[in-house]
Short mmCIF file of C-alpha atoms in Angstrom, two decimals:
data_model
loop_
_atom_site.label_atom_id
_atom_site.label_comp_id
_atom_site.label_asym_id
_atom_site.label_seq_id
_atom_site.Cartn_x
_atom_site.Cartn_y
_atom_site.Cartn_z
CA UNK A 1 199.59 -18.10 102.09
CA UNK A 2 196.42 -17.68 104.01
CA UNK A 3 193.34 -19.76 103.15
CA UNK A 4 189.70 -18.88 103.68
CA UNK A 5 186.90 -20.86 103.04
CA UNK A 6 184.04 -19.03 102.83
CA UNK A 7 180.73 -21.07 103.66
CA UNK A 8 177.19 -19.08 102.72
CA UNK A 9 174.42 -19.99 105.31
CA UNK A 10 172.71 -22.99 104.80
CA UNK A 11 169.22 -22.16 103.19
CA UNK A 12 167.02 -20.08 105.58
CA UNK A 13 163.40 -19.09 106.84
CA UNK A 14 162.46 -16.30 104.35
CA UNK A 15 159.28 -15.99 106.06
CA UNK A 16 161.34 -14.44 108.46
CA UNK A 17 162.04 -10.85 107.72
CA UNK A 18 164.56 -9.79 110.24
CA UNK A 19 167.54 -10.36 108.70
CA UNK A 20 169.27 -10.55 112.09
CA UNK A 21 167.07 -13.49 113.34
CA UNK A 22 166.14 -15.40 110.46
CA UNK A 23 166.88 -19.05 111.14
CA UNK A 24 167.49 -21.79 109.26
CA UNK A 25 164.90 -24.51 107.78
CA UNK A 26 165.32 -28.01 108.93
CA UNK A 27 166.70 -29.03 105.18
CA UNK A 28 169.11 -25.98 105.93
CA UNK A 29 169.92 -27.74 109.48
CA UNK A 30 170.42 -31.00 107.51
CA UNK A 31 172.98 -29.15 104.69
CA UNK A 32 174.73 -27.85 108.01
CA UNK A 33 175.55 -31.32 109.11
CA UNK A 34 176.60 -32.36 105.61
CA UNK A 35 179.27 -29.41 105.87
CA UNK A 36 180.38 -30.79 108.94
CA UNK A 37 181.01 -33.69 107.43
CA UNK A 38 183.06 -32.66 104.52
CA UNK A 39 185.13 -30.55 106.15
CA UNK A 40 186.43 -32.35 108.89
CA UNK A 41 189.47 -32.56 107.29
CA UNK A 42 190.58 -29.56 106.63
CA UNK A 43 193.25 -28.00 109.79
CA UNK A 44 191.49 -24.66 110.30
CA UNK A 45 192.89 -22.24 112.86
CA UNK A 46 189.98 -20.19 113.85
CA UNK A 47 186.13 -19.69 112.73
CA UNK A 48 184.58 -16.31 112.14
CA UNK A 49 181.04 -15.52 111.17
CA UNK A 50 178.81 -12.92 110.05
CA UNK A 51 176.90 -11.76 113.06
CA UNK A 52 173.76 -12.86 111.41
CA UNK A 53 172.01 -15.91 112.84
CA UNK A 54 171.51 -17.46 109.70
CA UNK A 55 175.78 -18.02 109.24
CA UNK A 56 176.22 -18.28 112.72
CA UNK A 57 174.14 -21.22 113.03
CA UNK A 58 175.93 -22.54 109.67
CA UNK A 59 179.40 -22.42 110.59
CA UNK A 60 179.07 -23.11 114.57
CA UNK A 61 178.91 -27.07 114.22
CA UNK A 62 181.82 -26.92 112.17
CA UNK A 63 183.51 -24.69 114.43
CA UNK A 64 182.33 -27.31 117.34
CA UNK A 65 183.42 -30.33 115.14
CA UNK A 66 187.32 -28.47 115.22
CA UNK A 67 186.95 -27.45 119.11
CA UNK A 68 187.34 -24.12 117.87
CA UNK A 69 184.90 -21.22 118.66
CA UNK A 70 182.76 -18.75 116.56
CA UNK A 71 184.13 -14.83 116.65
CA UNK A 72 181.20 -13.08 115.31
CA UNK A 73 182.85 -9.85 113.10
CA UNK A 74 180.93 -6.55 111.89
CA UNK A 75 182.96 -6.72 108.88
CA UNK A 76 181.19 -10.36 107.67
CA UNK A 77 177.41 -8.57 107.85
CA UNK A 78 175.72 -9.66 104.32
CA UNK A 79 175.05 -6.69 102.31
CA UNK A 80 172.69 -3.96 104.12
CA UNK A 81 169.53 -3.77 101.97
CA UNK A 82 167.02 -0.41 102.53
CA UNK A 83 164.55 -2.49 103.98
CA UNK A 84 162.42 -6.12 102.76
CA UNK A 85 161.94 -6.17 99.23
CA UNK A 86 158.72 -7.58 97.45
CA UNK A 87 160.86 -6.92 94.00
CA UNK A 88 163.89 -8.34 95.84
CA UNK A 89 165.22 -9.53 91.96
CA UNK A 90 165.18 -6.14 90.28
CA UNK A 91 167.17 -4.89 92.98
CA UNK A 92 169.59 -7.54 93.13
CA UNK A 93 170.17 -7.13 89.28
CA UNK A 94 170.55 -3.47 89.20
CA UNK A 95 173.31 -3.73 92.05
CA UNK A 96 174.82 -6.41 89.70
CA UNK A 97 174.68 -4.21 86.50
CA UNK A 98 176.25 -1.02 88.69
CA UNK A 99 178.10 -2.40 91.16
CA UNK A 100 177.91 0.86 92.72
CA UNK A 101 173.92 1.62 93.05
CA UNK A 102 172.06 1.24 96.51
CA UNK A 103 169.21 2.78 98.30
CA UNK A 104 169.68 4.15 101.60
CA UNK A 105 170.14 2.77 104.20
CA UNK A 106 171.47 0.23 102.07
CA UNK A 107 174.46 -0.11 100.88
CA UNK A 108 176.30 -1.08 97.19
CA UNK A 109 178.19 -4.35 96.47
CA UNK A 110 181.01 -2.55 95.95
CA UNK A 111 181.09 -1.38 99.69
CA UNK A 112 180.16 -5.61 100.66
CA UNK A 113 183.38 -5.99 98.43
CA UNK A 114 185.32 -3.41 100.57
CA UNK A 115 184.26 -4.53 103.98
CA UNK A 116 185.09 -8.56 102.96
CA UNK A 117 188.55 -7.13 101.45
CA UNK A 118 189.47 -5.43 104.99
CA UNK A 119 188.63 -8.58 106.68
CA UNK A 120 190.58 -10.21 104.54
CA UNK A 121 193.81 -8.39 104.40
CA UNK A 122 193.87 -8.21 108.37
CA UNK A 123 194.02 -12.24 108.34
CA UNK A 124 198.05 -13.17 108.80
CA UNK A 125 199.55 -14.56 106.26
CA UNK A 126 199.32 -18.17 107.81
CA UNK A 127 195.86 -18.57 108.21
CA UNK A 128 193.49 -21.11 107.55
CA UNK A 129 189.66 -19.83 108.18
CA UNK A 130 186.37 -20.79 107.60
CA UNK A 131 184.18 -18.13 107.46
CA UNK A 132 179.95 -17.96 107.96
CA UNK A 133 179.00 -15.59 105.03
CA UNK A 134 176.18 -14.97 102.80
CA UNK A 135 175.96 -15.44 98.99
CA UNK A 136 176.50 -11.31 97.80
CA UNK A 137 179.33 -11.04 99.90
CA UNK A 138 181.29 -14.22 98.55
CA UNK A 139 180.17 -12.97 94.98
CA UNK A 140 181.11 -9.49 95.59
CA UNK A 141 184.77 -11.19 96.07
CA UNK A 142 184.43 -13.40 93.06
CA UNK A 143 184.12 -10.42 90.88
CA UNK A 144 187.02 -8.45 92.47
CA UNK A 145 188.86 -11.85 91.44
CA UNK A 146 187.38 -11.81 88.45
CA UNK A 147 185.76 -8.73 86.87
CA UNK A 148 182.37 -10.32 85.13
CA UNK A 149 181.70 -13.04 86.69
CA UNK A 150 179.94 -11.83 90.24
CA UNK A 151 176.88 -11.83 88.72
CA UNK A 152 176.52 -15.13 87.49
CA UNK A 153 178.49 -16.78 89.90
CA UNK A 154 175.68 -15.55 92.74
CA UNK A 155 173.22 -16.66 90.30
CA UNK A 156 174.61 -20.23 90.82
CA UNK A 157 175.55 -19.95 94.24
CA UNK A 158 173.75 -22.79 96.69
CA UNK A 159 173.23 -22.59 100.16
CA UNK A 160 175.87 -24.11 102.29
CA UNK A 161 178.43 -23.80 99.41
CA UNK A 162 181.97 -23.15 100.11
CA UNK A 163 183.86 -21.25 98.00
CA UNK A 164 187.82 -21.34 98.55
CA UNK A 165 190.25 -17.93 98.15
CA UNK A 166 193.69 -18.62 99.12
CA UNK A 167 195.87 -14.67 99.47
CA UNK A 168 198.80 -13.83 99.11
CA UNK A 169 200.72 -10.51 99.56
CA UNK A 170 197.61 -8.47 100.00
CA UNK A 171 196.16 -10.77 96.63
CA UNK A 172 193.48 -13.50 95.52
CA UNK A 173 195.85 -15.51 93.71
CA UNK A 174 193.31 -18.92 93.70
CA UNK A 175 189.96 -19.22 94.02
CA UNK A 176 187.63 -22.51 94.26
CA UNK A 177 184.78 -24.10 95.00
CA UNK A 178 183.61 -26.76 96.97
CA UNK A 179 181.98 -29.56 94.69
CA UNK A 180 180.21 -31.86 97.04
CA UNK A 181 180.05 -35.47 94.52
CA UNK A 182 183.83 -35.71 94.22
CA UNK A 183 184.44 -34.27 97.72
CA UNK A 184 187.50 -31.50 96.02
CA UNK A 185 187.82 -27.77 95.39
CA UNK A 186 186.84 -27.04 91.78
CA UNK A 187 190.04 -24.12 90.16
CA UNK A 188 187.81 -21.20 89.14
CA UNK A 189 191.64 -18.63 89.06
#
């Protein structure tokens, strides 16, 4: 059974509008650490990371902490948006209500799904990842999970949050999150 923990950026520099350079605040420098921290523990086998600076910077001192390096994947990019949004909230709820609308050159959540998904089913079977990712795309995998509840869960979603999926033959067949006061993965399926 492969195991990926999926960790969404600690919280970032929205004044920064590139989405490929925006870096992290120092309270999101100071969540990074915590992560380190709490998962220590855990025997993962390799680190990946969307290419964006925001997860790489998340995830590297946790890959550092393991002696394990960062490989930076296309497939891990947080969901293309048409350009900086002033009415970033509409948007974000009308791709939630049809998981299928975008605007070019944007792109659906459905296709974020699809790309995570592909990722995921090239992982072997024994695997045991942590991932730097961004809050749609861990949602978008929460829904496929369990239809309903994408929505709501990235509603909820915190920065530096981990949220577990454990696969097996090709399927989701747990999913949990990370709940920082008792230090254990909270059973969501």
């Amino acid at each position: 059974m492969a195991t990926i923990d999926l960790v969404r950026h600690a919280e970032p520099d929205i004044t920064i509008h590139d989405d490929f350079l925006r870096p992290l605040t120092s309270a999101g420098q100071r969540q990074t650490q915590q992560l380190v921290d709490s998962l220590h523990q855990y025997p993962y086998t390799a680190f990946f990371s969307s290419p964006l600076k925001r997860a790489v910077d998340t995830i590297t001192p946790i890959a550092d902490d393991h002696g394990l390096p960062v490989q930076k994947n296309e497939l891990l990019v947080e969901r293309k948006m048409p350009a900086w949004l002033p009415n970033f909230s509409d948007y974000v709820n009308q791709q939630w209500q049809d998981l299928t609308f975008f605007e070019k050159p944007g792109e659906s959540i459905h296709q974020v799904q699809e790309r995570y998904l592909s990722f995921l089913y090239g992982l072997p079977s024994s695997a045991f990842v942590a991932v730097g990712s961004h809050g749609t795309a861990i949602s978008s995998l929460v829904e496929a999970a369990i239809p309903g509840i994408g929505y709501h869960f990235f509603s909820k979603l915190g920065y530096a949050a981990v949220t577990r999926i454990e696969m097996h033959a090709g399927n989701m067949v747990h999913l949990a999150v990370w709940e920082p006061k008792s230090k254990t993965f909270k059973v969501l399926k």
